[in-house]
Amino acid sequence: MAELSTIPQHQLAVAETINTQVMAVLASKSQDFNNAFAMANAITTIRGALTPEIMQPILSLAGSKLGFRTDRDKPSKGQMPQPYPLETVKDCLIDAVLLGLNPTGNQFNIIASNMYVTKEGFTYLLKKVKGLKYSIVYPTVTFSNDKQTALVVCNITYQFIEEKEVKQILEFTVKAGTYATSDSCIGKAERKAKCWLYNHIEGTDLTDGDAEDVTYTEVSSTRLSKDDQAKEKGLNRLKAHIEKADKFSMLMQVKQDVANSDDTEIQELYVSKENELVPIAIAGIKNLKDLEMLSPHIEQMDHIVLLDDKKRELSGQA
C-alpha cells in the first residue's frame, strides 16, 4: 500500500496554530468580551498564518466534495468557470473553521462569495453536540404541478441525556425540477431540517446552502443595456433575500417589491416561501395580541384557516 505524502513541517506548524485558535474560540461560548477578544485574536492570527503559499494546497480543494464546493465550479452564462480569488476563499475558510467545520468533506460551500454550511456540515456539527440524540423522518414529499418545487414534511425527534424527548414537525419547500426524485428533495430538506435543529439547540442563526442548488444557464453573448443590468441585479438581490428568509417577518420586508415586480419566477418563489414560513409563524404565537398583529398580513385561505384555529386555541387558554 502506497504511503501518504509527508506534510511539510511549515504546513504542520500553521495547522497547529490554526487548531489552537479554533479550540480557543469554540471553548469560549459566553456572550461577553472574553469571547469577542478570543474571536478577534483568532481571526487575526489565522488570517496572518494563511499566507499565499499556505493557501495554495487549500485552493486545490475547491470544486471537490472531498474539499468544498463553490458556485463557480461549472460554466455559467456561456463562460468558463472563474475560481474565487484567494482572499475570498481565505475569508470563507476562516468563517467555517471558527464554527467548528473542516475544510474537507464538503462541510461548507462558497456561494456568492459567502460561506454556507452544507448538509454534511450540519451533520458534523450536530454530532459534536454533547448528549444530543436525534432522528429525522420524511413521511411525505409532494411535488408542485410543474415539478419545479416540492413540499417535504420532516418529523424531528431529539433528546438530551436527561431531558424529555421533543418532537417537532416542519415543512420545507425545496427546489425540484423535471427530473427530480423524492430522494433528491429529501436530501435538500434534510439540510434545512438539520440547520433548524442546530440553530434551535445552539441559539445560532446559521443559513444553509449548497452549490449544487445554483442554476447554471447558457445564454447568448449579447450585452444587456445599463437599465436591464440594473433590473437584473435588483431581481437577483430580491431572489437572494427571499431564498435566505428564515422568518416570515424577514420575508415581509420584500412583499411590496415582489408585488411591484412583473417577474413570475420571483412571485412564485415568494408564494412558495410564504407557504413555508407562515405556518411556522402562526404556530409560534403565544398570545392573542401577537396574533392580532400578524392577522392583517395573512391573505391566503389556507393560512387564514390556520390563523382561526390558533385564535380558538388561544381563546380557550385565556
Short mmCIF file of C-alpha atoms in Angstrom, two decimals:
data_model
loop_
_atom_site.label_atom_id
_atom_site.label_comp_id
_atom_site.label_asym_id
_atom_site.label_seq_id
_atom_site.Cartn_x
_atom_site.Cartn_y
_atom_site.Cartn_z
CA MET A 1 0.00 0.00 0.00
CA ALA A 2 1.42 3.38 -1.02
CA GLU A 3 2.28 5.79 1.81
CA LEU A 4 0.61 9.19 2.05
CA SER A 5 2.86 12.08 1.08
CA THR A 6 4.62 13.68 4.05
CA ILE A 7 3.18 17.03 5.13
CA PRO A 8 5.87 19.75 5.10
CA GLN A 9 6.94 20.98 8.52
CA HIS A 10 5.88 24.60 7.89
CA GLN A 11 2.35 23.42 6.98
CA LEU A 12 2.18 21.36 10.16
CA ALA A 13 3.17 24.44 12.17
CA VAL A 14 0.43 26.54 10.55
CA ALA A 15 -2.13 23.75 11.12
CA GLU A 16 -1.20 23.67 14.82
CA THR A 17 -1.56 27.46 15.08
CA ILE A 18 -4.99 27.39 13.46
CA ASN A 19 -6.18 24.44 15.55
CA THR A 20 -5.15 26.26 18.74
CA GLN A 21 -7.10 29.38 17.78
CA VAL A 22 -10.18 27.42 16.74
CA MET A 23 -10.22 25.50 20.02
CA ALA A 24 -9.92 28.76 21.95
CA VAL A 25 -12.97 30.20 20.20
CA LEU A 26 -15.09 27.04 20.47
CA ALA A 27 -14.24 26.73 24.17
CA SER A 28 -15.46 30.29 24.85
CA LYS A 29 -19.18 30.39 24.08
CA SER A 30 -20.21 33.01 26.62
CA GLN A 31 -21.66 36.17 25.09
CA ASP A 32 -19.18 38.61 26.58
CA PHE A 33 -15.96 40.45 25.75
CA ASN A 34 -13.86 37.39 26.51
CA ASN A 35 -15.48 35.64 23.58
CA ALA A 36 -15.19 38.74 21.43
CA PHE A 37 -11.47 39.03 22.10
CA ALA A 38 -10.96 35.31 21.53
CA MET A 39 -12.73 35.56 18.18
CA ALA A 40 -10.88 38.72 17.13
CA ASN A 41 -7.50 37.27 18.07
CA ALA A 42 -8.29 34.02 16.26
CA ILE A 43 -9.32 35.79 13.04
CA THR A 44 -6.19 37.97 13.08
CA THR A 45 -3.85 35.06 13.82
CA ILE A 46 -5.39 32.68 11.29
CA ARG A 47 -5.52 35.33 8.55
CA GLY A 48 -1.84 36.05 9.10
CA ALA A 49 -0.94 32.36 9.09
CA LEU A 50 -2.77 31.65 5.83
CA THR A 51 -0.15 33.12 3.50
CA PRO A 52 -0.47 32.69 -0.30
CA GLU A 53 2.00 29.80 -0.09
CA ILE A 54 -0.02 28.03 2.61
CA MET A 55 -3.30 28.72 0.77
CA GLN A 56 -2.22 27.01 -2.47
CA PRO A 57 -3.00 23.45 -1.27
CA ILE A 58 -6.28 24.75 0.20
CA LEU A 59 -7.29 26.25 -3.15
CA SER A 60 -6.84 22.83 -4.75
CA LEU A 61 -9.66 21.54 -2.51
CA ALA A 62 -12.17 23.91 -4.15
CA GLY A 63 -14.59 22.27 -6.56
CA SER A 64 -14.42 18.82 -4.98
CA LYS A 65 -16.72 17.09 -2.50
CA LEU A 66 -13.54 15.84 -0.85
CA GLY A 67 -12.83 19.50 -0.13
CA PHE A 68 -15.53 22.14 -0.58
CA ARG A 69 -17.79 23.11 -3.47
CA THR A 70 -18.41 26.61 -4.86
CA ASP A 71 -20.92 28.15 -7.24
CA ARG A 72 -18.07 28.77 -9.68
CA ASP A 73 -17.22 25.12 -10.28
CA LYS A 74 -19.22 24.92 -13.52
CA PRO A 75 -19.55 27.13 -16.61
CA SER A 76 -22.07 29.94 -16.21
CA LYS A 77 -23.66 32.15 -18.87
CA GLY A 78 -21.60 30.58 -21.62
CA GLN A 79 -18.26 31.35 -19.96
CA MET A 80 -15.62 29.12 -18.40
CA PRO A 81 -15.55 28.94 -14.59
CA GLN A 82 -13.74 31.78 -12.84
CA PRO A 83 -12.48 30.46 -9.48
CA TYR A 84 -12.83 32.67 -6.44
CA PRO A 85 -9.77 34.78 -5.59
CA LEU A 86 -7.51 33.70 -2.74
CA GLU A 87 -8.76 36.33 -0.29
CA THR A 88 -12.41 35.30 -0.74
CA VAL A 89 -11.59 31.63 -0.15
CA LYS A 90 -9.48 32.60 2.88
CA ASP A 91 -12.30 34.62 4.48
CA CYS A 92 -14.84 31.81 3.91
CA LEU A 93 -12.38 29.24 5.24
CA ILE A 94 -11.87 31.27 8.42
CA ASP A 95 -15.64 31.61 8.89
CA ALA A 96 -16.04 27.86 8.50
CA VAL A 97 -13.27 26.64 10.80
CA LEU A 98 -14.26 29.06 13.56
CA LEU A 99 -17.71 27.45 13.52
CA GLY A 100 -16.02 24.12 14.08
CA LEU A 101 -16.17 22.88 10.47
CA ASN A 102 -13.41 21.21 8.46
CA PRO A 103 -12.13 22.34 5.05
CA THR A 104 -12.68 18.78 3.80
CA GLY A 105 -15.73 16.55 3.36
CA ASN A 106 -17.89 19.26 1.71
CA GLN A 107 -18.88 20.68 5.10
CA PHE A 108 -19.20 24.17 3.70
CA ASN A 109 -19.71 25.74 0.27
CA ILE A 110 -18.87 29.15 -1.12
CA ILE A 111 -21.87 30.79 -2.80
CA ALA A 112 -21.94 34.42 -3.94
CA SER A 113 -18.64 34.99 -2.09
CA ASN A 114 -20.14 33.87 1.23
CA MET A 115 -19.72 30.73 3.34
CA TYR A 116 -22.75 28.46 3.74
CA VAL A 117 -22.96 25.32 5.90
CA THR A 118 -23.97 22.22 3.93
CA LYS A 119 -25.92 19.11 4.93
CA GLU A 120 -22.61 17.39 5.68
CA GLY A 121 -21.56 20.38 7.77
CA PHE A 122 -24.68 20.40 9.93
CA THR A 123 -24.43 16.62 10.35
CA TYR A 124 -20.88 17.11 11.66
CA LEU A 125 -21.86 20.00 13.97
CA LEU A 126 -24.80 18.08 15.44
CA LYS A 127 -22.56 15.07 16.03
CA LYS A 128 -20.35 17.29 18.21
CA VAL A 129 -23.22 18.46 20.45
CA LYS A 130 -22.66 16.52 23.67
CA GLY A 131 -25.54 14.39 24.87
CA LEU A 132 -27.73 15.00 21.83
CA LYS A 133 -29.71 12.17 20.26
CA TYR A 134 -31.94 12.89 17.28
CA SER A 135 -33.71 11.33 14.33
CA ILE A 136 -35.40 12.83 11.27
CA VAL A 137 -38.10 11.05 9.26
CA TYR A 138 -39.57 12.31 5.98
CA PRO A 139 -43.09 10.83 5.65
CA THR A 140 -44.26 12.74 2.57
CA VAL A 141 -42.85 14.54 -0.47
CA THR A 142 -45.43 16.48 -2.51
CA PHE A 143 -44.38 17.93 -5.87
CA SER A 144 -45.93 21.09 -7.30
CA ASN A 145 -47.91 20.74 -10.53
CA ASP A 146 -44.96 21.90 -12.63
CA LYS A 147 -42.47 19.84 -10.55
CA GLN A 148 -40.30 22.91 -10.01
CA THR A 149 -40.70 22.68 -6.22
CA ALA A 150 -41.61 20.04 -3.66
CA LEU A 151 -43.04 20.24 -0.16
CA VAL A 152 -41.21 17.89 2.21
CA VAL A 153 -42.59 17.08 5.66
CA CYS A 154 -39.92 16.46 8.32
CA ASN A 155 -40.62 14.77 11.65
CA ILE A 156 -37.76 15.64 14.02
CA THR A 157 -37.28 13.87 17.34
CA TYR A 158 -34.45 14.96 19.63
CA GLN A 159 -33.39 14.47 23.22
CA PHE A 160 -30.57 15.39 25.57
CA ILE A 161 -29.38 12.77 28.04
CA GLU A 162 -31.56 13.78 30.99
CA GLU A 163 -34.25 15.81 29.29
CA LYS A 164 -37.65 14.86 27.91
CA GLU A 165 -37.84 13.78 24.29
CA VAL A 166 -39.07 16.57 22.00
CA LYS A 167 -40.91 16.13 18.71
CA GLN A 168 -41.20 18.79 16.02
CA ILE A 169 -42.94 18.68 12.62
CA LEU A 170 -41.55 21.02 9.97
CA GLU A 171 -42.38 21.57 6.31
CA PHE A 172 -39.85 22.80 3.76
CA THR A 173 -40.41 23.84 0.16
CA VAL A 174 -37.32 22.86 -1.83
CA LYS A 175 -36.28 23.31 -5.44
CA ALA A 176 -37.10 20.32 -7.59
CA GLY A 177 -37.19 20.09 -11.40
CA THR A 178 -38.44 17.86 -14.20
CA TYR A 179 -36.06 15.04 -13.32
CA ALA A 180 -36.06 15.49 -9.53
CA THR A 181 -36.79 12.46 -7.36
CA SER A 182 -38.24 12.19 -3.87
CA ASP A 183 -34.80 11.19 -2.58
CA SER A 184 -33.10 14.27 -4.04
CA CYS A 185 -35.75 16.54 -2.50
CA ILE A 186 -35.42 14.76 0.86
CA GLY A 187 -31.67 15.43 0.72
CA LYS A 188 -32.32 19.16 0.43
CA ALA A 189 -34.94 19.06 3.18
CA GLU A 190 -32.51 17.13 5.39
CA ARG A 191 -30.06 20.02 5.14
CA LYS A 192 -32.76 22.50 6.16
CA ALA A 193 -34.04 20.29 8.97
CA LYS A 194 -30.56 19.84 10.45
CA CYS A 195 -29.94 23.58 10.07
CA TRP A 196 -33.14 24.27 12.04
CA LEU A 197 -32.22 21.73 14.74
CA TYR A 198 -28.69 23.08 15.20
CA ASN A 199 -29.85 26.70 15.34
CA HIS A 200 -32.64 25.76 17.77
CA ILE A 201 -30.29 23.93 20.11
CA GLU A 202 -27.28 26.23 19.95
CA GLY A 203 -29.16 29.54 19.69
CA THR A 204 -27.40 30.43 16.43
CA ASP A 205 -28.82 31.83 13.20
CA LEU A 206 -26.81 30.00 10.54
CA THR A 207 -28.05 29.74 6.95
CA ASP A 208 -27.81 26.53 4.98
CA GLY A 209 -26.74 26.29 1.34
CA ASP A 210 -25.36 24.00 -1.34
CA ALA A 211 -23.53 24.98 -4.52
CA GLU A 212 -25.37 22.23 -6.38
CA ASP A 213 -28.61 24.17 -5.96
CA VAL A 214 -27.22 27.03 -8.07
CA THR A 215 -28.68 27.10 -11.58
CA TYR A 216 -26.23 27.39 -14.49
CA THR A 217 -27.69 28.78 -17.69
CA GLU A 218 -26.20 29.12 -21.15
CA VAL A 219 -27.15 32.48 -22.69
CA SER A 220 -26.16 34.48 -25.74
CA SER A 221 -23.24 36.91 -25.60
CA THR A 222 -25.45 39.94 -26.31
CA ARG A 223 -24.69 42.67 -23.77
CA LEU A 224 -27.53 44.00 -21.66
CA SER A 225 -28.32 47.70 -21.50
CA LYS A 226 -27.48 49.54 -18.27
CA ASP A 227 -31.16 49.64 -17.35
CA ASP A 228 -31.53 45.89 -17.96
CA GLN A 229 -28.36 45.20 -15.98
CA ALA A 230 -29.69 47.26 -13.06
CA LYS A 231 -33.04 45.42 -13.27
CA GLU A 232 -31.30 42.04 -13.33
CA LYS A 233 -29.18 42.94 -10.29
CA GLY A 234 -32.30 44.07 -8.45
CA LEU A 235 -34.09 40.81 -9.22
CA ASN A 236 -31.06 38.80 -8.12
CA ARG A 237 -30.93 40.66 -4.80
CA LEU A 238 -34.67 40.15 -4.34
CA LYS A 239 -34.39 36.44 -5.13
CA ALA A 240 -31.46 36.02 -2.73
CA HIS A 241 -33.41 37.76 0.06
CA ILE A 242 -36.43 35.50 -0.42
CA GLU A 243 -34.34 32.33 -0.53
CA LYS A 244 -32.42 33.27 2.63
CA ALA A 245 -35.52 34.33 4.60
CA ASP A 246 -36.00 32.02 7.58
CA LYS A 247 -38.71 34.06 9.30
CA PHE A 248 -41.99 35.47 8.00
CA SER A 249 -41.02 38.94 9.24
CA MET A 250 -37.90 38.81 7.05
CA LEU A 251 -39.96 37.71 4.04
CA MET A 252 -42.42 40.57 4.61
CA GLN A 253 -39.63 43.10 4.07
CA VAL A 254 -39.77 42.48 0.31
CA LYS A 255 -43.52 41.91 -0.08
CA GLN A 256 -44.13 45.25 -1.81
CA ASP A 257 -41.12 44.80 -4.09
CA VAL A 258 -42.46 41.42 -5.17
CA ALA A 259 -45.91 42.91 -5.77
CA ASN A 260 -44.35 45.60 -7.97
CA SER A 261 -42.33 43.06 -9.95
CA ASP A 262 -43.60 41.51 -13.18
CA ASP A 263 -41.22 38.56 -12.83
CA THR A 264 -43.34 35.43 -12.40
CA GLU A 265 -40.41 33.37 -11.06
CA ILE A 266 -39.90 35.85 -8.21
CA GLN A 267 -43.61 35.89 -7.44
CA GLU A 268 -43.82 32.08 -7.40
CA LEU A 269 -40.72 31.87 -5.21
CA TYR A 270 -42.28 34.34 -2.76
CA VAL A 271 -45.52 32.34 -2.54
CA SER A 272 -43.58 29.11 -2.05
CA LYS A 273 -41.53 30.67 0.75
CA GLU A 274 -44.66 32.18 2.29
CA ASN A 275 -46.25 28.71 2.39
CA GLU A 276 -43.18 27.51 4.27
CA LEU A 277 -42.87 30.32 6.81
CA VAL A 278 -46.44 31.41 7.63
CA PRO A 279 -47.49 28.13 9.33
CA ILE A 280 -44.32 28.28 11.44
CA ALA A 281 -45.03 31.91 12.38
CA ILE A 282 -48.62 31.11 13.39
CA ALA A 283 -47.60 28.03 15.38
CA GLY A 284 -45.05 30.08 17.34
CA ILE A 285 -47.52 32.71 18.58
CA LYS A 286 -48.25 32.54 22.32
CA ASN A 287 -50.91 35.23 22.86
CA LEU A 288 -53.89 36.87 21.15
CA LYS A 289 -52.22 40.28 20.93
CA ASP A 290 -49.41 38.97 18.74
CA LEU A 291 -51.94 37.02 16.70
CA GLU A 292 -53.90 40.21 16.00
CA MET A 293 -50.70 41.93 14.84
CA LEU A 294 -50.00 39.09 12.42
CA SER A 295 -53.57 38.80 11.13
CA PRO A 296 -53.54 41.73 8.59
CA HIS A 297 -50.59 40.12 6.78
CA ILE A 298 -52.30 36.76 6.25
CA GLU A 299 -54.04 36.61 2.86
CA GLN A 300 -54.15 33.00 1.64
CA MET A 301 -57.24 31.00 2.61
CA ASP A 302 -55.23 28.03 3.95
CA HIS A 303 -53.28 30.38 6.20
CA ILE A 304 -56.45 32.15 7.36
CA VAL A 305 -57.81 28.76 8.46
CA LEU A 306 -54.64 28.15 10.46
CA LEU A 307 -54.96 31.62 11.98
CA ASP A 308 -58.57 30.95 13.03
CA ASP A 309 -57.59 27.62 14.57
CA LYS A 310 -54.83 29.33 16.53
CA LYS A 311 -57.23 32.04 17.70
CA ARG A 312 -59.65 29.43 19.05
CA GLU A 313 -56.78 27.64 20.77
CA LEU A 314 -55.50 30.80 22.48
CA SER A 315 -59.02 31.97 23.38
CA GLY A 316 -59.61 28.66 25.11
CA GLN A 317 -56.47 29.16 27.19
CA ALA A 318 -57.39 32.71 28.20
#
